[in-house]
Amino acid sequence: MYLVTGATGNVGKEVVEELLAAGEKVRVFTRDERKVARWGARVEKAVGDLTRQDTIAPALDGVRAAFLLPVAAADGIDHVRGFLAAAQASGAPRIVLLSSISAGAPTVELARSHAEREHLVKTSGLRWTFIRPGTFMSNTFQWARSIRAERVVYNPHGDGKTAPIAPRDIAAVAARAMITGELLGQALEVTGPELLSTPEQVEILARVLGTPLRRVDVSIDAARRRMIEAGTPPSLATAVGELIERIRAGNGAMQTDIVERVTGRRPMTFEAWAREHARAWTGD
């Protein structure tokens, strides 16, 4: 039995699919069973969340490995600590932690938070693997509103490049780490197959959608304000702004071959992934 937390998220749902495709038994940890109804009887449901300690132990019962997606809030460290304590008392399953490529060089606040979570797992006595993705391709879903309304993408990243990765490829590496145990004690920095700037991604997306798109460069301060106006807590908006600043300065241009080495397949290109998800931007 394998436990997946965050099973309704972009990566978590793909981890579930990867495990099911491999013929494994899966239990999802969810606040609301209705949100995981898509899998029907193919998965077990454990109702609860990381903020409720009494719900964690039942979810871990009989589990060989757990995919841990930490709570993003400021008190998320305490929730990770609580999950690990429950795991220690529940047969000590392997922990596959979704972290960040920035945890390897924690120079900004979000990176330090990921590094702190990794440290908690490392010192827990449990067996572990860290999955450190770079920029998610699904982050571009945030462009949907301005694309639909104005055919515009607002760009605070300048010409800074990253190697965006599809959630499915992150999940494939995570599922492999859960099933085999061959990747224990490794921090796997996973990226997509190509370095792209935001302007280049906008060009690709315009081609995929078959419509002209404008790119409007904006300041990092303007991007922070837009995030806050959209409901992002100011502290998180500031932390994200620090990451944007690193990318803008050219410090996000990192690419690895981990996906292919672990899964035996090339990761998806941004164009292939965008074609699969075109409706996310058009609303059709």
PDB file of C-alpha atoms in Angstrom, residues 79-281:
ATOM      1  CA  HIS A  79       2.833  19.656  10.103  1.00  0.00           C
ATOM      2  CA  VAL A  80       5.822  17.894   8.543  1.00  0.00           C
ATOM      3  CA  ARG A  81       7.171  17.205  12.008  1.00  0.00           C
ATOM      4  CA  GLY A  82       3.814  15.725  13.044  1.00  0.00           C
ATOM      5  CA  PHE A  83       3.604  13.545   9.925  1.00  0.00           C
ATOM      6  CA  LEU A  84       7.094  12.175  10.510  1.00  0.00           C
ATOM      7  CA  ALA A  85       6.320  11.380  14.154  1.00  0.00           C
ATOM      8  CA  ALA A  86       3.245   9.440  13.066  1.00  0.00           C
ATOM      9  CA  ALA A  87       5.300   7.625  10.418  1.00  0.00           C
ATOM     10  CA  GLN A  88       7.912   6.615  12.974  1.00  0.00           C
ATOM     11  CA  ALA A  89       5.145   5.027  15.028  1.00  0.00           C
ATOM     12  CA  SER A  90       3.443   3.384  12.048  1.00  0.00           C
ATOM     13  CA  GLY A  91       5.948   0.944  10.606  1.00  0.00           C
ATOM     14  CA  ALA A  92       8.475   3.529   9.382  1.00  0.00           C
ATOM     15  CA  PRO A  93       7.474   3.765   5.700  1.00  0.00           C
ATOM     16  CA  ARG A  94       9.833   5.312   3.184  1.00  0.00           C
ATOM     17  CA  ILE A  95       9.217   9.034   2.749  1.00  0.00           C
ATOM     18  CA  VAL A  96       9.277  10.587  -0.719  1.00  0.00           C
ATOM     19  CA  LEU A  97       9.237  14.329  -0.119  1.00  0.00           C
ATOM     20  CA  LEU A  98       8.266  16.845  -2.778  1.00  0.00           C
ATOM     21  CA  SER A  99      10.822  19.607  -2.276  1.00  0.00           C
ATOM     22  CA  SER A 100      12.322  22.165  -4.657  1.00  0.00           C
ATOM     23  CA  ILE A 101      15.431  22.467  -6.776  1.00  0.00           C
ATOM     24  CA  SER A 102      16.160  25.636  -4.810  1.00  0.00           C
ATOM     25  CA  ALA A 103      16.638  23.614  -1.598  1.00  0.00           C
ATOM     26  CA  GLY A 104      20.116  22.710  -2.803  1.00  0.00           C
ATOM     27  CA  ALA A 105      21.169  26.361  -2.539  1.00  0.00           C
ATOM     28  CA  PRO A 106      18.824  27.935   0.043  1.00  0.00           C
ATOM     29  CA  THR A 107      19.575  31.614  -0.521  1.00  0.00           C
ATOM     30  CA  VAL A 108      15.951  32.848  -0.461  1.00  0.00           C
ATOM     31  CA  GLU A 109      13.101  32.301   1.976  1.00  0.00           C
ATOM     32  CA  LEU A 110      11.153  29.653   0.032  1.00  0.00           C
ATOM     33  CA  ALA A 111      14.356  27.702  -0.561  1.00  0.00           C
ATOM     34  CA  ARG A 112      15.189  27.839   3.147  1.00  0.00           C
ATOM     35  CA  SER A 113      11.720  26.501   3.976  1.00  0.00           C
ATOM     36  CA  HIS A 114      12.221  23.551   1.641  1.00  0.00           C
ATOM     37  CA  ALA A 115      15.693  22.924   3.045  1.00  0.00           C
ATOM     38  CA  GLU A 116      14.282  22.932   6.577  1.00  0.00           C
ATOM     39  CA  ARG A 117      11.662  20.330   5.613  1.00  0.00           C
ATOM     40  CA  GLU A 118      14.381  18.190   4.074  1.00  0.00           C
ATOM     41  CA  HIS A 119      16.434  18.474   7.257  1.00  0.00           C
ATOM     42  CA  LEU A 120      13.484  17.274   9.341  1.00  0.00           C
ATOM     43  CA  VAL A 121      13.096  14.222   7.127  1.00  0.00           C
ATOM     44  CA  LYS A 122      16.824  13.472   7.088  1.00  0.00           C
ATOM     45  CA  THR A 123      17.069  13.575  10.876  1.00  0.00           C
ATOM     46  CA  SER A 124      13.864  11.599  11.488  1.00  0.00           C
ATOM     47  CA  GLY A 125      15.534   8.213  11.162  1.00  0.00           C
ATOM     48  CA  LEU A 126      13.149   7.304   8.338  1.00  0.00           C
ATOM     49  CA  ARG A 127      14.357   6.260   4.877  1.00  0.00           C
ATOM     50  CA  TRP A 128      13.862   9.037   2.364  1.00  0.00           C
ATOM     51  CA  THR A 129      14.119  10.360  -1.174  1.00  0.00           C
ATOM     52  CA  PHE A 130      13.765  14.030  -2.064  1.00  0.00           C
ATOM     53  CA  ILE A 131      12.183  15.054  -5.358  1.00  0.00           C
ATOM     54  CA  ARG A 132      13.449  18.533  -6.227  1.00  0.00           C
ATOM     55  CA  PRO A 133      11.620  19.876  -9.282  1.00  0.00           C
ATOM     56  CA  GLY A 134      12.459  23.096 -11.007  1.00  0.00           C
ATOM     57  CA  THR A 135       9.777  25.352 -12.470  1.00  0.00           C
ATOM     58  CA  PHE A 136       6.437  23.595 -13.039  1.00  0.00           C
ATOM     59  CA  MET A 137       4.934  23.886 -16.510  1.00  0.00           C
ATOM     60  CA  SER A 138       1.569  24.133 -14.748  1.00  0.00           C
ATOM     61  CA  ASN A 139       2.627  27.506 -13.305  1.00  0.00           C
ATOM     62  CA  THR A 140       1.646  28.930 -16.682  1.00  0.00           C
ATOM     63  CA  PHE A 141      -2.008  28.215 -15.874  1.00  0.00           C
ATOM     64  CA  GLN A 142      -1.754  31.513 -13.963  1.00  0.00           C
ATOM     65  CA  TRP A 143      -1.721  33.243 -17.348  1.00  0.00           C
ATOM     66  CA  ALA A 144      -5.206  32.014 -18.225  1.00  0.00           C
ATOM     67  CA  ARG A 145      -7.149  35.048 -16.987  1.00  0.00           C
ATOM     68  CA  SER A 146      -5.087  37.652 -18.841  1.00  0.00           C
ATOM     69  CA  ILE A 147      -4.901  35.488 -21.958  1.00  0.00           C
ATOM     70  CA  ARG A 148      -8.680  35.129 -22.095  1.00  0.00           C
ATOM     71  CA  ALA A 149      -9.349  38.779 -21.315  1.00  0.00           C
ATOM     72  CA  GLU A 150      -6.524  40.548 -23.157  1.00  0.00           C
ATOM     73  CA  ARG A 151      -4.438  37.992 -25.075  1.00  0.00           C
ATOM     74  CA  VAL A 152      -1.596  39.160 -22.822  1.00  0.00           C
ATOM     75  CA  VAL A 153       0.984  37.474 -20.592  1.00  0.00           C
ATOM     76  CA  TYR A 154       2.531  39.713 -17.929  1.00  0.00           C
ATOM     77  CA  ASN A 155       6.191  38.800 -17.480  1.00  0.00           C
ATOM     78  CA  PRO A 156       8.243  39.691 -14.385  1.00  0.00           C
ATOM     79  CA  HIS A 157      11.006  37.187 -15.263  1.00  0.00           C
ATOM     80  CA  GLY A 158      12.653  39.215 -18.008  1.00  0.00           C
ATOM     81  CA  ASP A 159      14.669  36.928 -20.297  1.00  0.00           C
ATOM     82  CA  GLY A 160      15.732  34.612 -17.460  1.00  0.00           C
ATOM     83  CA  LYS A 161      15.502  30.944 -18.378  1.00  0.00           C
ATOM     84  CA  THR A 162      14.426  27.808 -16.541  1.00  0.00           C
ATOM     85  CA  ALA A 163      13.846  24.214 -17.672  1.00  0.00           C
ATOM     86  CA  PRO A 164      10.114  23.840 -16.911  1.00  0.00           C
ATOM     87  CA  ILE A 165       8.917  20.335 -16.106  1.00  0.00           C
ATOM     88  CA  ALA A 166       5.538  18.647 -16.555  1.00  0.00           C
ATOM     89  CA  PRO A 167       3.862  17.469 -13.328  1.00  0.00           C
ATOM     90  CA  ARG A 168       3.536  14.015 -14.894  1.00  0.00           C
ATOM     91  CA  ASP A 169       7.319  13.727 -15.167  1.00  0.00           C
ATOM     92  CA  ILE A 170       7.813  14.817 -11.564  1.00  0.00           C
ATOM     93  CA  ALA A 171       5.259  12.192 -10.537  1.00  0.00           C
ATOM     94  CA  ALA A 172       6.930   9.449 -12.583  1.00  0.00           C
ATOM     95  CA  VAL A 173      10.184   9.968 -10.684  1.00  0.00           C
ATOM     96  CA  ALA A 174       8.350  10.125  -7.344  1.00  0.00           C
ATOM     97  CA  ALA A 175       6.403   6.928  -8.029  1.00  0.00           C
ATOM     98  CA  ARG A 176       9.601   5.117  -8.995  1.00  0.00           C
ATOM     99  CA  ALA A 177      11.186   6.220  -5.723  1.00  0.00           C
ATOM    100  CA  MET A 178       8.162   4.960  -3.787  1.00  0.00           C
ATOM    101  CA  ILE A 179       7.893   1.567  -5.456  1.00  0.00           C
ATOM    102  CA  THR A 180      11.481   0.437  -5.822  1.00  0.00           C
ATOM    103  CA  GLY A 181      13.472   1.891  -2.957  1.00  0.00           C
ATOM    104  CA  GLU A 182      16.390   2.138  -5.409  1.00  0.00           C
ATOM    105  CA  LEU A 183      16.626   5.887  -4.942  1.00  0.00           C
ATOM    106  CA  LEU A 184      16.894   5.993  -1.164  1.00  0.00           C
ATOM    107  CA  GLY A 185      19.018   8.761   0.280  1.00  0.00           C
ATOM    108  CA  GLN A 186      19.062  10.739  -2.961  1.00  0.00           C
ATOM    109  CA  ALA A 187      17.971  14.301  -3.669  1.00  0.00           C
ATOM    110  CA  LEU A 188      16.775  14.148  -7.265  1.00  0.00           C
ATOM    111  CA  GLU A 189      16.802  17.489  -9.086  1.00  0.00           C
ATOM    112  CA  VAL A 190      14.284  17.057 -11.892  1.00  0.00           C
ATOM    113  CA  THR A 191      13.796  19.426 -14.804  1.00  0.00           C
ATOM    114  CA  GLY A 192      12.291  19.485 -18.250  1.00  0.00           C
ATOM    115  CA  PRO A 193      14.326  18.893 -21.433  1.00  0.00           C
ATOM    116  CA  GLU A 194      14.833  22.489 -22.583  1.00  0.00           C
ATOM    117  CA  LEU A 195      15.820  25.867 -21.211  1.00  0.00           C
ATOM    118  CA  LEU A 196      13.129  28.434 -21.956  1.00  0.00           C
ATOM    119  CA  SER A 197      12.466  32.048 -21.052  1.00  0.00           C
ATOM    120  CA  THR A 198       8.955  33.345 -20.479  1.00  0.00           C
ATOM    121  CA  PRO A 199       8.999  35.115 -23.875  1.00  0.00           C
ATOM    122  CA  GLU A 200       9.877  31.797 -25.524  1.00  0.00           C
ATOM    123  CA  GLN A 201       7.088  29.994 -23.662  1.00  0.00           C
ATOM    124  CA  VAL A 202       4.624  32.685 -24.748  1.00  0.00           C
ATOM    125  CA  GLU A 203       5.678  32.194 -28.373  1.00  0.00           C
ATOM    126  CA  ILE A 204       5.143  28.450 -28.066  1.00  0.00           C
ATOM    127  CA  LEU A 205       1.783  28.909 -26.393  1.00  0.00           C
ATOM    128  CA  ALA A 206       0.620  31.334 -29.087  1.00  0.00           C
ATOM    129  CA  ARG A 207       1.470  28.712 -31.686  1.00  0.00           C
ATOM    130  CA  VAL A 208      -0.333  25.974 -29.744  1.00  0.00           C
ATOM    131  CA  LEU A 209      -3.459  28.105 -29.221  1.00  0.00           C
ATOM    132  CA  GLY A 210      -3.396  29.448 -32.757  1.00  0.00           C
ATOM    133  CA  THR A 211      -3.763  33.039 -31.604  1.00  0.00           C
ATOM    134  CA  PRO A 212      -1.359  35.991 -31.245  1.00  0.00           C
ATOM    135  CA  LEU A 213      -0.281  36.690 -27.668  1.00  0.00           C
ATOM    136  CA  ARG A 214       1.420  39.824 -26.390  1.00  0.00           C
ATOM    137  CA  ARG A 215       4.058  39.784 -23.704  1.00  0.00           C
ATOM    138  CA  VAL A 216       4.139  42.745 -21.365  1.00  0.00           C
ATOM    139  CA  ASP A 217       7.215  42.987 -19.159  1.00  0.00           C
ATOM    140  CA  VAL A 218       6.499  44.122 -15.610  1.00  0.00           C
ATOM    141  CA  SER A 219       8.564  44.784 -12.511  1.00  0.00           C
ATOM    142  CA  ILE A 220       8.894  42.292  -9.676  1.00  0.00           C
ATOM    143  CA  ASP A 221       7.093  44.781  -7.406  1.00  0.00           C
ATOM    144  CA  ALA A 222       4.175  44.867  -9.829  1.00  0.00           C
ATOM    145  CA  ALA A 223       4.105  41.061  -9.874  1.00  0.00           C
ATOM    146  CA  ARG A 224       4.012  40.998  -6.060  1.00  0.00           C
ATOM    147  CA  ARG A 225       1.097  43.428  -6.018  1.00  0.00           C
ATOM    148  CA  ARG A 226      -0.822  41.320  -8.542  1.00  0.00           C
ATOM    149  CA  MET A 227      -0.269  38.210  -6.413  1.00  0.00           C
ATOM    150  CA  ILE A 228      -1.529  39.949  -3.290  1.00  0.00           C
ATOM    151  CA  GLU A 229      -4.547  41.321  -5.155  1.00  0.00           C
ATOM    152  CA  ALA A 230      -5.291  37.743  -6.257  1.00  0.00           C
ATOM    153  CA  GLY A 231      -5.308  36.570  -2.632  1.00  0.00           C
ATOM    154  CA  THR A 232      -1.719  35.445  -2.071  1.00  0.00           C
ATOM    155  CA  PRO A 233      -0.552  36.179   1.505  1.00  0.00           C
ATOM    156  CA  PRO A 234       1.910  39.111   1.414  1.00  0.00           C
ATOM    157  CA  SER A 235       4.709  37.061   2.992  1.00  0.00           C
ATOM    158  CA  LEU A 236       4.359  34.371   0.335  1.00  0.00           C
ATOM    159  CA  ALA A 237       4.189  36.971  -2.442  1.00  0.00           C
ATOM    160  CA  THR A 238       7.442  38.452  -1.160  1.00  0.00           C
ATOM    161  CA  ALA A 239       9.070  35.017  -1.058  1.00  0.00           C
ATOM    162  CA  VAL A 240       7.936  34.219  -4.604  1.00  0.00           C
ATOM    163  CA  GLY A 241       9.268  37.604  -5.669  1.00  0.00           C
ATOM    164  CA  GLU A 242      12.706  36.584  -4.402  1.00  0.00           C
ATOM    165  CA  LEU A 243      12.622  33.484  -6.605  1.00  0.00           C
ATOM    166  CA  ILE A 244      11.515  35.552  -9.596  1.00  0.00           C
ATOM    167  CA  GLU A 245      14.444  37.873  -8.964  1.00  0.00           C
ATOM    168  CA  ARG A 246      16.861  34.913  -9.093  1.00  0.00           C
ATOM    169  CA  ILE A 247      15.401  33.718 -12.390  1.00  0.00           C
ATOM    170  CA  ARG A 248      15.498  37.232 -13.818  1.00  0.00           C
ATOM    171  CA  ALA A 249      19.174  37.430 -12.882  1.00  0.00           C
ATOM    172  CA  GLY A 250      19.913  34.223 -14.792  1.00  0.00           C
ATOM    173  CA  ASN A 251      20.231  31.916 -11.798  1.00  0.00           C
ATOM    174  CA  GLY A 252      17.420  29.543 -12.783  1.00  0.00           C
ATOM    175  CA  ALA A 253      19.029  28.104 -15.924  1.00  0.00           C
ATOM    176  CA  MET A 254      19.609  24.595 -14.615  1.00  0.00           C
ATOM    177  CA  GLN A 255      18.881  21.404 -16.542  1.00  0.00           C
ATOM    178  CA  THR A 256      19.326  17.730 -15.583  1.00  0.00           C
ATOM    179  CA  ASP A 257      18.717  14.311 -17.134  1.00  0.00           C
ATOM    180  CA  ILE A 258      17.231  12.768 -13.980  1.00  0.00           C
ATOM    181  CA  VAL A 259      13.797  12.079 -15.481  1.00  0.00           C
ATOM    182  CA  GLU A 260      15.241  10.042 -18.331  1.00  0.00           C
ATOM    183  CA  ARG A 261      17.737   8.229 -16.112  1.00  0.00           C
ATOM    184  CA  VAL A 262      15.091   7.216 -13.569  1.00  0.00           C
ATOM    185  CA  THR A 263      12.127   6.499 -15.841  1.00  0.00           C
ATOM    186  CA  GLY A 264      13.814   5.550 -19.117  1.00  0.00           C
ATOM    187  CA  ARG A 265      11.822   8.138 -21.066  1.00  0.00           C
ATOM    188  CA  ARG A 266      12.462  11.687 -22.132  1.00  0.00           C
ATOM    189  CA  PRO A 267      10.527  14.333 -20.212  1.00  0.00           C
ATOM    190  CA  MET A 268       7.801  16.200 -22.077  1.00  0.00           C
ATOM    191  CA  THR A 269       8.608  19.356 -23.974  1.00  0.00           C
ATOM    192  CA  PHE A 270       6.658  22.474 -23.077  1.00  0.00           C
ATOM    193  CA  GLU A 271       4.959  22.457 -26.477  1.00  0.00           C
ATOM    194  CA  ALA A 272       3.773  18.837 -26.148  1.00  0.00           C
ATOM    195  CA  TRP A 273       2.488  19.484 -22.647  1.00  0.00           C
ATOM    196  CA  ALA A 274       0.747  22.719 -23.689  1.00  0.00           C
ATOM    197  CA  ARG A 275      -1.054  20.919 -26.517  1.00  0.00           C
ATOM    198  CA  GLU A 276      -2.447  18.427 -23.993  1.00  0.00           C
ATOM    199  CA  HIS A 277      -3.722  21.236 -21.771  1.00  0.00           C
ATOM    200  CA  ALA A 278      -4.741  23.908 -24.283  1.00  0.00           C
ATOM    201  CA  ARG A 279      -8.247  24.190 -22.805  1.00  0.00           C
ATOM    202  CA  ALA A 280      -6.778  25.468 -19.539  1.00  0.00           C
ATOM    203  CA  TRP A 281      -5.983  28.807 -21.208  1.00  0.00           C
TER     204      TRP A 281
END
